[in-house]
mmCIF file of C-alpha atoms in Angstrom:
data_model
loop_
_atom_site.group_PDB
_atom_site.id
_atom_site.type_symbol
_atom_site.label_atom_id
_atom_site.label_comp_id
_atom_site.label_asym_id
_atom_site.label_seq_id
_atom_site.Cartn_x
_atom_site.Cartn_y
_atom_site.Cartn_z
ATOM 1 C CA MET A 1464 6.841 -54.106 70.840
ATOM 2 C CA SER A 1465 9.379 -55.560 73.280
ATOM 3 C CA ASN A 1466 7.197 -54.682 76.293
ATOM 4 C CA ASP A 1467 4.026 -56.214 74.873
ATOM 5 C CA VAL A 1468 2.060 -58.992 76.432
ATOM 6 C CA VAL A 1469 1.934 -61.804 73.880
ATOM 7 C CA LYS A 1470 -1.706 -62.621 73.109
ATOM 8 C CA VAL A 1471 -2.188 -66.285 72.282
ATOM 9 C CA PHE A 1472 -5.538 -67.777 71.261
ATOM 10 C CA VAL A 1473 -5.876 -71.549 71.413
ATOM 11 C CA GLY A 1474 -8.637 -73.640 69.866
ATOM 12 C CA CYS A 1475 -9.614 -76.562 72.074
ATOM 13 C CA ASP A 1476 -12.384 -79.007 72.910
ATOM 14 C CA PRO A 1477 -15.267 -77.850 75.178
ATOM 15 C CA ASN A 1478 -15.753 -81.222 76.907
ATOM 16 C CA ASN A 1479 -12.393 -81.553 78.673
ATOM 17 C CA CYS A 1480 -10.879 -83.932 76.129
ATOM 18 C CA ASP A 1481 -7.833 -81.695 75.541
ATOM 19 C CA LEU A 1482 -6.707 -81.057 79.126
ATOM 20 C CA GLU A 1483 -3.340 -82.750 78.593
ATOM 21 C CA GLN A 1484 -2.671 -80.771 75.442
ATOM 22 C CA MET A 1485 -3.666 -77.504 77.084
ATOM 23 C CA MET A 1486 -1.404 -78.088 80.087
ATOM 24 C CA VAL A 1487 1.617 -79.021 77.985
ATOM 25 C CA LEU A 1488 1.052 -76.130 75.587
ATOM 26 C CA GLU A 1489 0.819 -73.464 78.293
ATOM 27 C CA TYR A 1490 3.810 -74.885 80.154
ATOM 28 C CA SER A 1491 5.896 -75.038 76.972
ATOM 29 C CA ILE A 1492 5.057 -71.451 75.988
ATOM 30 C CA LYS A 1493 5.913 -70.032 79.391
ATOM 31 C CA LYS A 1494 8.986 -72.247 79.840
ATOM 32 C CA HIS A 1495 10.715 -70.468 76.965
ATOM 33 C CA SER A 1496 9.054 -67.044 76.756
ATOM 34 C CA SER A 1497 10.967 -63.883 77.646
ATOM 35 C CA LEU A 1498 7.732 -61.873 77.490
ATOM 36 C CA PRO A 1499 4.540 -62.163 79.550
ATOM 37 C CA VAL A 1500 1.882 -64.242 77.815
ATOM 38 C CA ASP A 1501 -1.909 -64.049 77.966
ATOM 39 C CA ILE A 1502 -3.716 -67.183 76.735
ATOM 40 C CA THR A 1503 -7.352 -67.243 75.649
ATOM 41 C CA TRP A 1504 -8.782 -70.760 75.405
ATOM 42 C CA MET A 1505 -11.372 -70.756 72.648
ATOM 43 C CA GLN A 1506 -14.036 -73.347 73.515
ATOM 44 C CA LEU A 1507 -17.700 -73.683 72.666
ATOM 45 C CA SER A 1508 -19.758 -72.162 75.461
ATOM 46 C CA ARG A 1509 -23.362 -72.204 76.673
ATOM 47 C CA ASP A 1510 -22.942 -68.641 77.916
ATOM 48 C CA GLU A 1511 -24.967 -66.368 75.639
ATOM 49 C CA HIS A 1512 -22.549 -63.518 76.366
ATOM 50 C CA SER A 1513 -19.492 -65.479 75.250
ATOM 51 C CA THR A 1514 -17.923 -64.945 71.829
ATOM 52 C CA TRP A 1515 -17.810 -68.748 71.561
ATOM 53 C CA TYR A 1516 -21.504 -69.266 72.362
ATOM 54 C CA ALA A 1517 -23.402 -72.092 70.693
ATOM 55 C CA ASN A 1518 -26.740 -73.815 71.236
ATOM 56 C CA PRO A 1519 -27.031 -76.539 68.589
ATOM 57 C CA LYS A 1520 -30.562 -77.553 69.549
ATOM 58 C CA GLN A 1521 -31.820 -74.007 69.137
ATOM 59 C CA LYS A 1522 -29.570 -73.425 66.109
ATOM 60 C CA GLU A 1523 -27.978 -70.430 67.799
ATOM 61 C CA GLY A 1524 -24.362 -69.271 67.810
ATOM 62 C CA TRP A 1525 -21.541 -71.164 66.166
ATOM 63 C CA ASN A 1526 -22.523 -73.780 63.605
ATOM 64 C CA THR A 1527 -19.852 -76.508 63.791
ATOM 65 C CA LYS A 1528 -21.371 -79.268 61.677
ATOM 66 C CA LYS A 1529 -18.801 -78.973 58.859
ATOM 67 C CA TRP A 1530 -15.779 -78.579 61.110
ATOM 68 C CA ALA A 1531 -13.139 -81.305 61.536
ATOM 69 C CA THR A 1532 -12.423 -80.172 65.105
ATOM 70 C CA PRO A 1533 -14.518 -78.493 67.835
ATOM 71 C CA PHE A 1534 -12.791 -75.174 67.103
ATOM 72 C CA SER A 1535 -11.922 -75.082 63.392
ATOM 73 C CA GLY A 1536 -13.715 -71.807 62.604
ATOM 74 C CA PHE A 1537 -12.732 -69.839 65.697
ATOM 75 C CA ARG A 1538 -9.434 -68.546 64.261
ATOM 76 C CA TRP A 1539 -11.298 -66.160 61.945
ATOM 77 C CA ALA A 1540 -12.978 -64.412 64.898
ATOM 78 C CA ILE A 1541 -9.749 -63.442 66.643
ATOM 79 C CA PRO A 1542 -9.132 -60.036 64.978
ATOM 80 C CA GLU A 1543 -12.667 -58.859 65.779
ATOM 81 C CA TYR A 1544 -12.367 -60.263 69.323
ATOM 82 C CA CYS A 1545 -9.280 -58.019 69.643
ATOM 83 C CA ASP A 1546 -11.267 -55.018 68.370
ATOM 84 C CA TYR A 1547 -9.134 -55.105 65.217
ATOM 85 C CA GLN A 1548 -6.137 -53.813 67.163
ATOM 86 C CA GLY A 1549 -2.583 -55.097 67.525
ATOM 87 C CA ARG A 1550 -1.439 -58.629 66.925
ATOM 88 C CA ALA A 1551 -2.674 -62.020 68.022
ATOM 89 C CA ILE A 1552 -1.214 -65.508 67.721
ATOM 90 C CA TYR A 1553 -3.509 -68.427 66.948
ATOM 91 C CA MET A 1554 -2.597 -72.024 67.770
ATOM 92 C CA ASP A 1555 -4.346 -75.360 67.764
ATOM 93 C CA ALA A 1556 -4.126 -77.105 71.131
ATOM 94 C CA ASP A 1557 -1.900 -79.917 69.791
ATOM 95 C CA VAL A 1558 1.292 -77.875 69.916
ATOM 96 C CA VAL A 1559 4.513 -77.879 71.925
ATOM 97 C CA VAL A 1560 6.515 -74.650 71.854
ATOM 98 C CA LEU A 1561 10.271 -75.253 71.909
ATOM 99 C CA SER A 1562 11.574 -71.688 71.522
ATOM 100 C CA ASP A 1563 10.930 -68.156 72.751
ATOM 101 C CA ILE A 1564 7.525 -67.148 71.384
ATOM 102 C CA LYS A 1565 8.758 -63.556 71.299
ATOM 103 C CA ALA A 1566 10.362 -64.221 67.901
ATOM 104 C CA LEU A 1567 7.057 -65.348 66.387
ATOM 105 C CA TRP A 1568 5.156 -62.514 68.080
ATOM 106 C CA GLN A 1569 7.540 -59.949 66.589
ATOM 107 C CA HIS A 1570 7.923 -61.635 63.210
ATOM 108 C CA PRO A 1571 8.138 -58.991 60.432
ATOM 109 C CA MET A 1572 5.021 -58.748 58.266
ATOM 110 C CA ASN A 1573 5.020 -57.523 54.696
ATOM 111 C CA GLU A 1574 2.990 -54.465 53.785
ATOM 112 C CA GLY A 1575 -0.530 -55.408 52.702
ATOM 113 C CA THR A 1576 -0.551 -58.782 54.442
ATOM 114 C CA ILE A 1577 -2.936 -59.774 57.213
ATOM 115 C CA VAL A 1578 -1.330 -62.889 58.656
ATOM 116 C CA ALA A 1579 2.072 -64.547 59.019
ATOM 117 C CA ALA A 1580 1.867 -68.281 58.447
ATOM 118 C CA LYS A 1581 3.519 -71.364 56.998
ATOM 119 C CA THR A 1582 3.085 -71.737 53.271
ATOM 120 C CA ASP A 1583 4.020 -74.409 50.775
ATOM 121 C CA ALA A 1584 3.218 -75.204 47.155
ATOM 122 C CA ASP A 1585 -0.440 -76.027 47.621
ATOM 123 C CA MET A 1586 -1.676 -74.523 50.888
ATOM 124 C CA THR A 1587 -1.264 -72.067 53.738
ATOM 125 C CA ARG A 1588 -1.301 -73.573 57.212
ATOM 126 C CA LEU A 1589 -3.144 -71.374 59.689
ATOM 127 C CA CYS A 1590 -2.898 -73.844 62.597
ATOM 128 C CA THR A 1591 -0.178 -71.591 64.049
ATOM 129 C CA CYS A 1592 -0.259 -68.048 62.722
ATOM 130 C CA VAL A 1593 0.076 -64.375 63.635
ATOM 131 C CA TRP A 1594 -2.777 -62.009 62.813
ATOM 132 C CA ASP A 1595 -2.408 -58.319 62.081
ATOM 133 C CA CYS A 1596 -5.836 -57.627 63.500
ATOM 134 C CA ALA A 1597 -6.332 -54.191 61.936
ATOM 135 C CA ALA A 1598 -5.296 -55.325 58.459
ATOM 136 C CA ALA A 1599 -7.497 -58.422 58.677
ATOM 137 C CA LYS A 1600 -10.705 -56.422 59.108
ATOM 138 C CA GLU A 1601 -11.076 -55.771 55.392
ATOM 139 C CA TRP A 1602 -10.873 -59.466 54.502
ATOM 140 C CA LEU A 1603 -12.520 -61.495 57.254
ATOM 141 C CA LEU A 1604 -16.228 -62.090 57.740
ATOM 142 C CA PRO A 1605 -17.779 -60.547 60.866
ATOM 143 C CA ILE A 1606 -18.427 -62.839 63.815
ATOM 144 C CA SER A 1607 -22.163 -62.473 63.254
ATOM 145 C CA GLN A 1608 -21.739 -64.240 59.912
ATOM 146 C CA LEU A 1609 -18.977 -66.630 60.964
ATOM 147 C CA THR A 1610 -21.229 -68.088 63.646
ATOM 148 C CA THR A 1611 -24.322 -68.714 61.572
ATOM 149 C CA ASP A 1612 -23.004 -69.754 58.164
ATOM 150 C CA PRO A 1613 -21.907 -73.432 58.173
ATOM 151 C CA ASP A 1614 -19.755 -72.726 55.104
ATOM 152 C CA ALA A 1615 -18.007 -69.683 56.587
ATOM 153 C CA HIS A 1616 -14.888 -71.581 57.657
ATOM 154 C CA GLN A 1617 -14.350 -73.006 54.181
ATOM 155 C CA SER A 1618 -15.153 -69.631 52.640
ATOM 156 C CA MET A 1619 -12.393 -68.014 54.700
ATOM 157 C CA MET A 1620 -9.949 -70.783 53.795
ATOM 158 C CA ASP A 1621 -10.758 -70.158 50.138
ATOM 159 C CA THR A 1622 -10.168 -66.426 50.601
ATOM 160 C CA ILE A 1623 -6.687 -67.088 51.929
ATOM 161 C CA LYS A 1624 -5.944 -69.635 49.212
ATOM 162 C CA ASN A 1625 -7.079 -67.306 46.441
ATOM 163 C CA ASN A 1626 -5.215 -64.274 47.793
ATOM 164 C CA PRO A 1627 -1.646 -65.346 48.568
ATOM 165 C CA GLN A 1628 -0.621 -61.698 48.778
ATOM 166 C CA LEU A 1629 -2.311 -61.621 52.186
ATOM 167 C CA ILE A 1630 0.261 -63.995 53.686
ATOM 168 C CA THR A 1631 3.708 -63.258 55.051
ATOM 169 C CA PRO A 1632 5.534 -66.600 55.003
ATOM 170 C CA TYR A 1633 7.496 -67.427 58.139
ATOM 171 C CA VAL A 1634 10.183 -70.000 58.928
ATOM 172 C CA ASP A 1635 8.661 -73.448 58.471
ATOM 173 C CA SER A 1636 9.834 -74.680 61.864
ATOM 174 C CA TYR A 1637 7.406 -72.294 63.605
ATOM 175 C CA ASN A 1638 4.768 -74.816 62.565
ATOM 176 C CA CYS A 1639 6.703 -78.069 62.241
ATOM 177 C CA VAL A 1640 4.046 -80.613 61.343
ATOM 178 C CA ASP A 1641 4.732 -83.925 63.090
ATOM 179 C CA GLY A 1642 8.468 -83.291 63.024
ATOM 180 C CA GLU A 1643 8.804 -83.388 59.237
ATOM 181 C CA ASP A 1644 12.504 -84.160 58.612
ATOM 182 C CA LEU A 1645 13.912 -81.887 61.299
ATOM 183 C CA PRO A 1646 15.884 -82.892 64.389
ATOM 184 C CA ILE A 1647 14.325 -81.706 67.633
ATOM 185 C CA ASP A 1648 16.945 -78.988 68.118
ATOM 186 C CA ASP A 1649 15.841 -77.320 64.879
ATOM 187 C CA ILE A 1650 12.120 -77.291 65.688
ATOM 188 C CA LYS A 1651 10.787 -74.008 67.051
ATOM 189 C CA ILE A 1652 7.120 -75.032 67.412
ATOM 190 C CA LEU A 1653 6.064 -78.665 67.079
ATOM 191 C CA HIS A 1654 2.547 -79.252 65.795
ATOM 192 C CA TYR A 1655 1.664 -82.915 66.312
ATOM 193 C CA SER A 1656 -1.056 -82.489 63.752
ATOM 194 C CA ASP A 1657 -2.133 -86.002 62.754
ATOM 195 C CA MET A 1658 -5.166 -86.538 64.980
ATOM 196 C CA GLY A 1659 -4.677 -90.301 64.880
ATOM 197 C CA THR A 1660 -1.113 -90.263 66.223
ATOM 198 C CA GLN A 1661 -1.338 -87.530 68.858
ATOM 199 C CA PHE A 1662 0.932 -88.025 71.851
ATOM 200 C CA SER A 1663 -1.789 -86.991 74.300
ATOM 201 C CA HIS A 1664 -4.090 -89.895 73.387
ATOM 202 C CA ARG A 1665 -2.346 -92.273 75.782
ATOM 203 C CA TYR A 1666 -3.417 -90.008 78.642
ATOM 204 C CA ALA A 1667 -6.654 -88.495 77.371
ATOM 205 C CA LEU A 1668 -8.458 -91.524 75.938
ATOM 206 C CA PRO A 1669 -8.423 -93.677 79.083
ATOM 207 C CA ARG A 1670 -9.146 -90.619 81.222
ATOM 208 C CA VAL A 1671 -12.251 -89.559 79.307
ATOM 209 C CA GLU A 1672 -13.496 -93.141 79.202
ATOM 210 C CA LYS A 1673 -13.093 -93.365 82.985
ATOM 211 C CA GLU A 1674 -14.922 -90.051 83.330
ATOM 212 C CA GLY A 1675 -17.827 -91.469 81.334
ATOM 213 C CA PHE A 1676 -17.778 -89.671 78.002
ATOM 214 C CA SER A 1677 -16.291 -89.980 74.517
ATOM 215 C CA HIS A 1678 -13.330 -88.192 72.997
ATOM 216 C CA TRP A 1679 -14.166 -85.903 70.061
ATOM 217 C CA PHE A 1680 -11.722 -87.785 67.812
ATOM 218 C CA ASP A 1681 -13.525 -90.919 66.608
ATOM 219 C CA GLY A 1682 -10.970 -92.200 64.100
ATOM 220 C CA GLN A 1683 -8.221 -94.816 64.288
ATOM 221 C CA VAL A 1684 -5.475 -94.282 66.884
ATOM 222 C CA MET A 1685 -1.965 -95.433 65.972
ATOM 223 C CA PRO A 1686 1.656 -94.868 67.080
ATOM 224 C CA HIS A 1687 3.548 -91.788 65.941
ATOM 225 C CA PRO A 1688 6.423 -92.684 63.580
ATOM 226 C CA ARG A 1689 8.927 -90.604 65.565
ATOM 227 C CA PRO A 1690 9.209 -92.014 69.100
ATOM 228 C CA GLU A 1691 11.672 -89.300 70.149
ATOM 229 C CA LEU A 1692 8.904 -86.707 69.659
ATOM 230 C CA ASP A 1693 6.574 -88.898 71.666
ATOM 231 C CA ALA A 1694 9.168 -88.919 74.442
ATOM 232 C CA LEU A 1695 9.514 -85.131 74.162
ATOM 233 C CA PHE A 1696 5.798 -84.675 74.845
ATOM 234 C CA ASP A 1697 6.037 -87.008 77.838
ATOM 235 C CA ARG A 1698 8.974 -85.029 79.219
ATOM 236 C CA TYR A 1699 7.084 -81.745 78.956
ATOM 237 C CA TYR A 1700 3.999 -83.383 80.459
ATOM 238 C CA GLN A 1701 5.969 -84.519 83.502
ATOM 239 C CA GLU A 1702 7.794 -81.187 83.760
ATOM 240 C CA ALA A 1703 4.462 -79.357 83.797
ATOM 241 C CA LEU A 1704 3.163 -81.526 86.628
ATOM 242 C CA ALA A 1705 6.402 -81.047 88.576
ATOM 243 C CA ALA A 1706 6.086 -77.271 88.079
ATOM 244 C CA GLY A 1707 2.649 -77.299 89.729
ATOM 245 C CA TYR A 1708 0.396 -77.428 86.667
ATOM 246 C CA THR A 1709 -2.606 -79.749 86.933
ATOM 247 C CA LEU A 1710 -5.223 -80.975 84.484
ATOM 248 C CA ASP A 1711 -7.939 -79.513 86.677
ATOM 249 C CA ASP A 1712 -6.517 -76.045 86.010
ATOM 250 C CA TYR A 1713 -8.083 -76.364 82.554
ATOM 251 C CA ARG A 1714 -11.286 -78.215 83.367
ATOM 252 C CA ILE A 1715 -14.593 -76.460 82.645
ATOM 253 C CA PRO A 1716 -18.267 -77.502 82.854
ATOM 254 C CA ALA A 1717 -18.664 -79.797 79.852
ATOM 255 C CA PHE A 1718 -20.479 -78.273 76.889
ATOM 256 C CA GLY A 1719 -22.115 -81.513 75.766
ATOM 257 C CA THR A 1720 -22.911 -82.810 72.293
ATOM 258 C CA PHE A 1721 -22.165 -80.696 69.252
ATOM 259 C CA PRO A 1722 -22.246 -81.509 65.518
ATOM 260 C CA LYS A 1723 -18.979 -82.074 63.657
ATOM 261 C CA LYS A 1724 -17.435 -84.157 60.899
ATOM 262 C CA THR A 1725 -16.623 -87.781 61.675
ATOM 263 C CA HIS A 1726 -13.039 -89.035 61.491
ATOM 264 C CA LYS A 1727 -13.908 -92.593 60.490
ATOM 265 C CA ARG A 1728 -12.080 -92.112 57.176
ATOM 266 C CA TYR A 1729 -9.482 -89.677 58.466
ATOM 267 C CA LYS A 1730 -6.212 -90.127 56.565
ATOM 268 C CA GLY A 1731 -3.767 -88.043 58.570
ATOM 269 C CA ASN A 1732 -0.891 -86.571 56.591
ATOM 270 C CA ASN A 1733 1.955 -87.735 54.399
ATOM 271 C CA ILE A 1734 4.462 -87.226 57.194
ATOM 272 C CA THR A 1735 2.940 -89.729 59.592
ATOM 273 C CA ARG A 1736 1.253 -92.149 57.173
ATOM 274 C CA SER A 1737 2.695 -94.528 54.632
ATOM 275 C CA ASN A 1738 2.824 -93.303 51.044
ATOM 276 C CA LYS A 1739 2.604 -96.781 49.583
ATOM 277 C CA PRO A 1740 0.469 -96.931 46.401
ATOM 278 C CA LYS A 1741 -3.155 -97.766 47.103
ATOM 279 C CA SER A 1742 -4.970 -100.670 45.552
ATOM 280 C CA LEU A 1743 -7.529 -100.050 42.835
ATOM 281 C CA PHE A 1744 -10.289 -100.916 45.328
ATOM 282 C CA ALA A 1745 -8.987 -98.377 47.844
ATOM 283 C CA ARG A 1746 -8.751 -95.646 45.192
ATOM 284 C CA LEU A 1747 -12.255 -96.322 43.906
ATOM 285 C CA PHE A 1748 -13.810 -96.211 47.358
ATOM 286 C CA ASN A 1749 -11.568 -93.441 48.770
ATOM 287 C CA ARG A 1750 -10.090 -95.644 51.492
#
């Protein structure tokens, strides 16, 4: 496997909201990688021949109305996209890679499993994972069903939750959610997961407003609790620009409006948000 090209699939917004994230992610992968890398940006498309095709008005293609992001359900299509052959890495766009991706690409997988991912007591995190595409065929819905069933994404999440034998756990720091309690030197892949505290907002939000459209995240924006991680993103952002990367490298014709969940009541995660006890009023009204 040492001569392989690492196949990375990244879920991202189709209206150019995630350009900063995309640039930093690609730069960070290639900065550290000892193997060649091929990145597929998974974005909703108006092209009827695209795997990511959607036409919400005509109710064709991907149905995103129950997704929290513009790409939540795409990860399940990757093994079929790869003709159920070889391996494939999936990542959300809000990731900075701080180590050689070769180690994740070649991570051992237990017999009978279909994906290597981060696990804990109550969930498996598939926001950075490695698919065994051939093994996954038996368990994943076909793209024809993934695209049309609005409940398909949740159905697949339930399949993974109810069948833990399908998961090979990997080292937690390959999907370090908002830094957790680790120093930067111990983080292999940083996932700045809380959509309200994402480092890219300081660049993306004013840019998209200037360009005359709205960002897909419509919840409350707040500072990240770890400023040194914020500074890390800024350093990689500036390094990418100095290395010749530009935001326009990732710009596409905007897809336009698509249905999705609102983030008005988005709560982030326990790593970035206070765990202070809620008032009775807040508990009653889920706020």
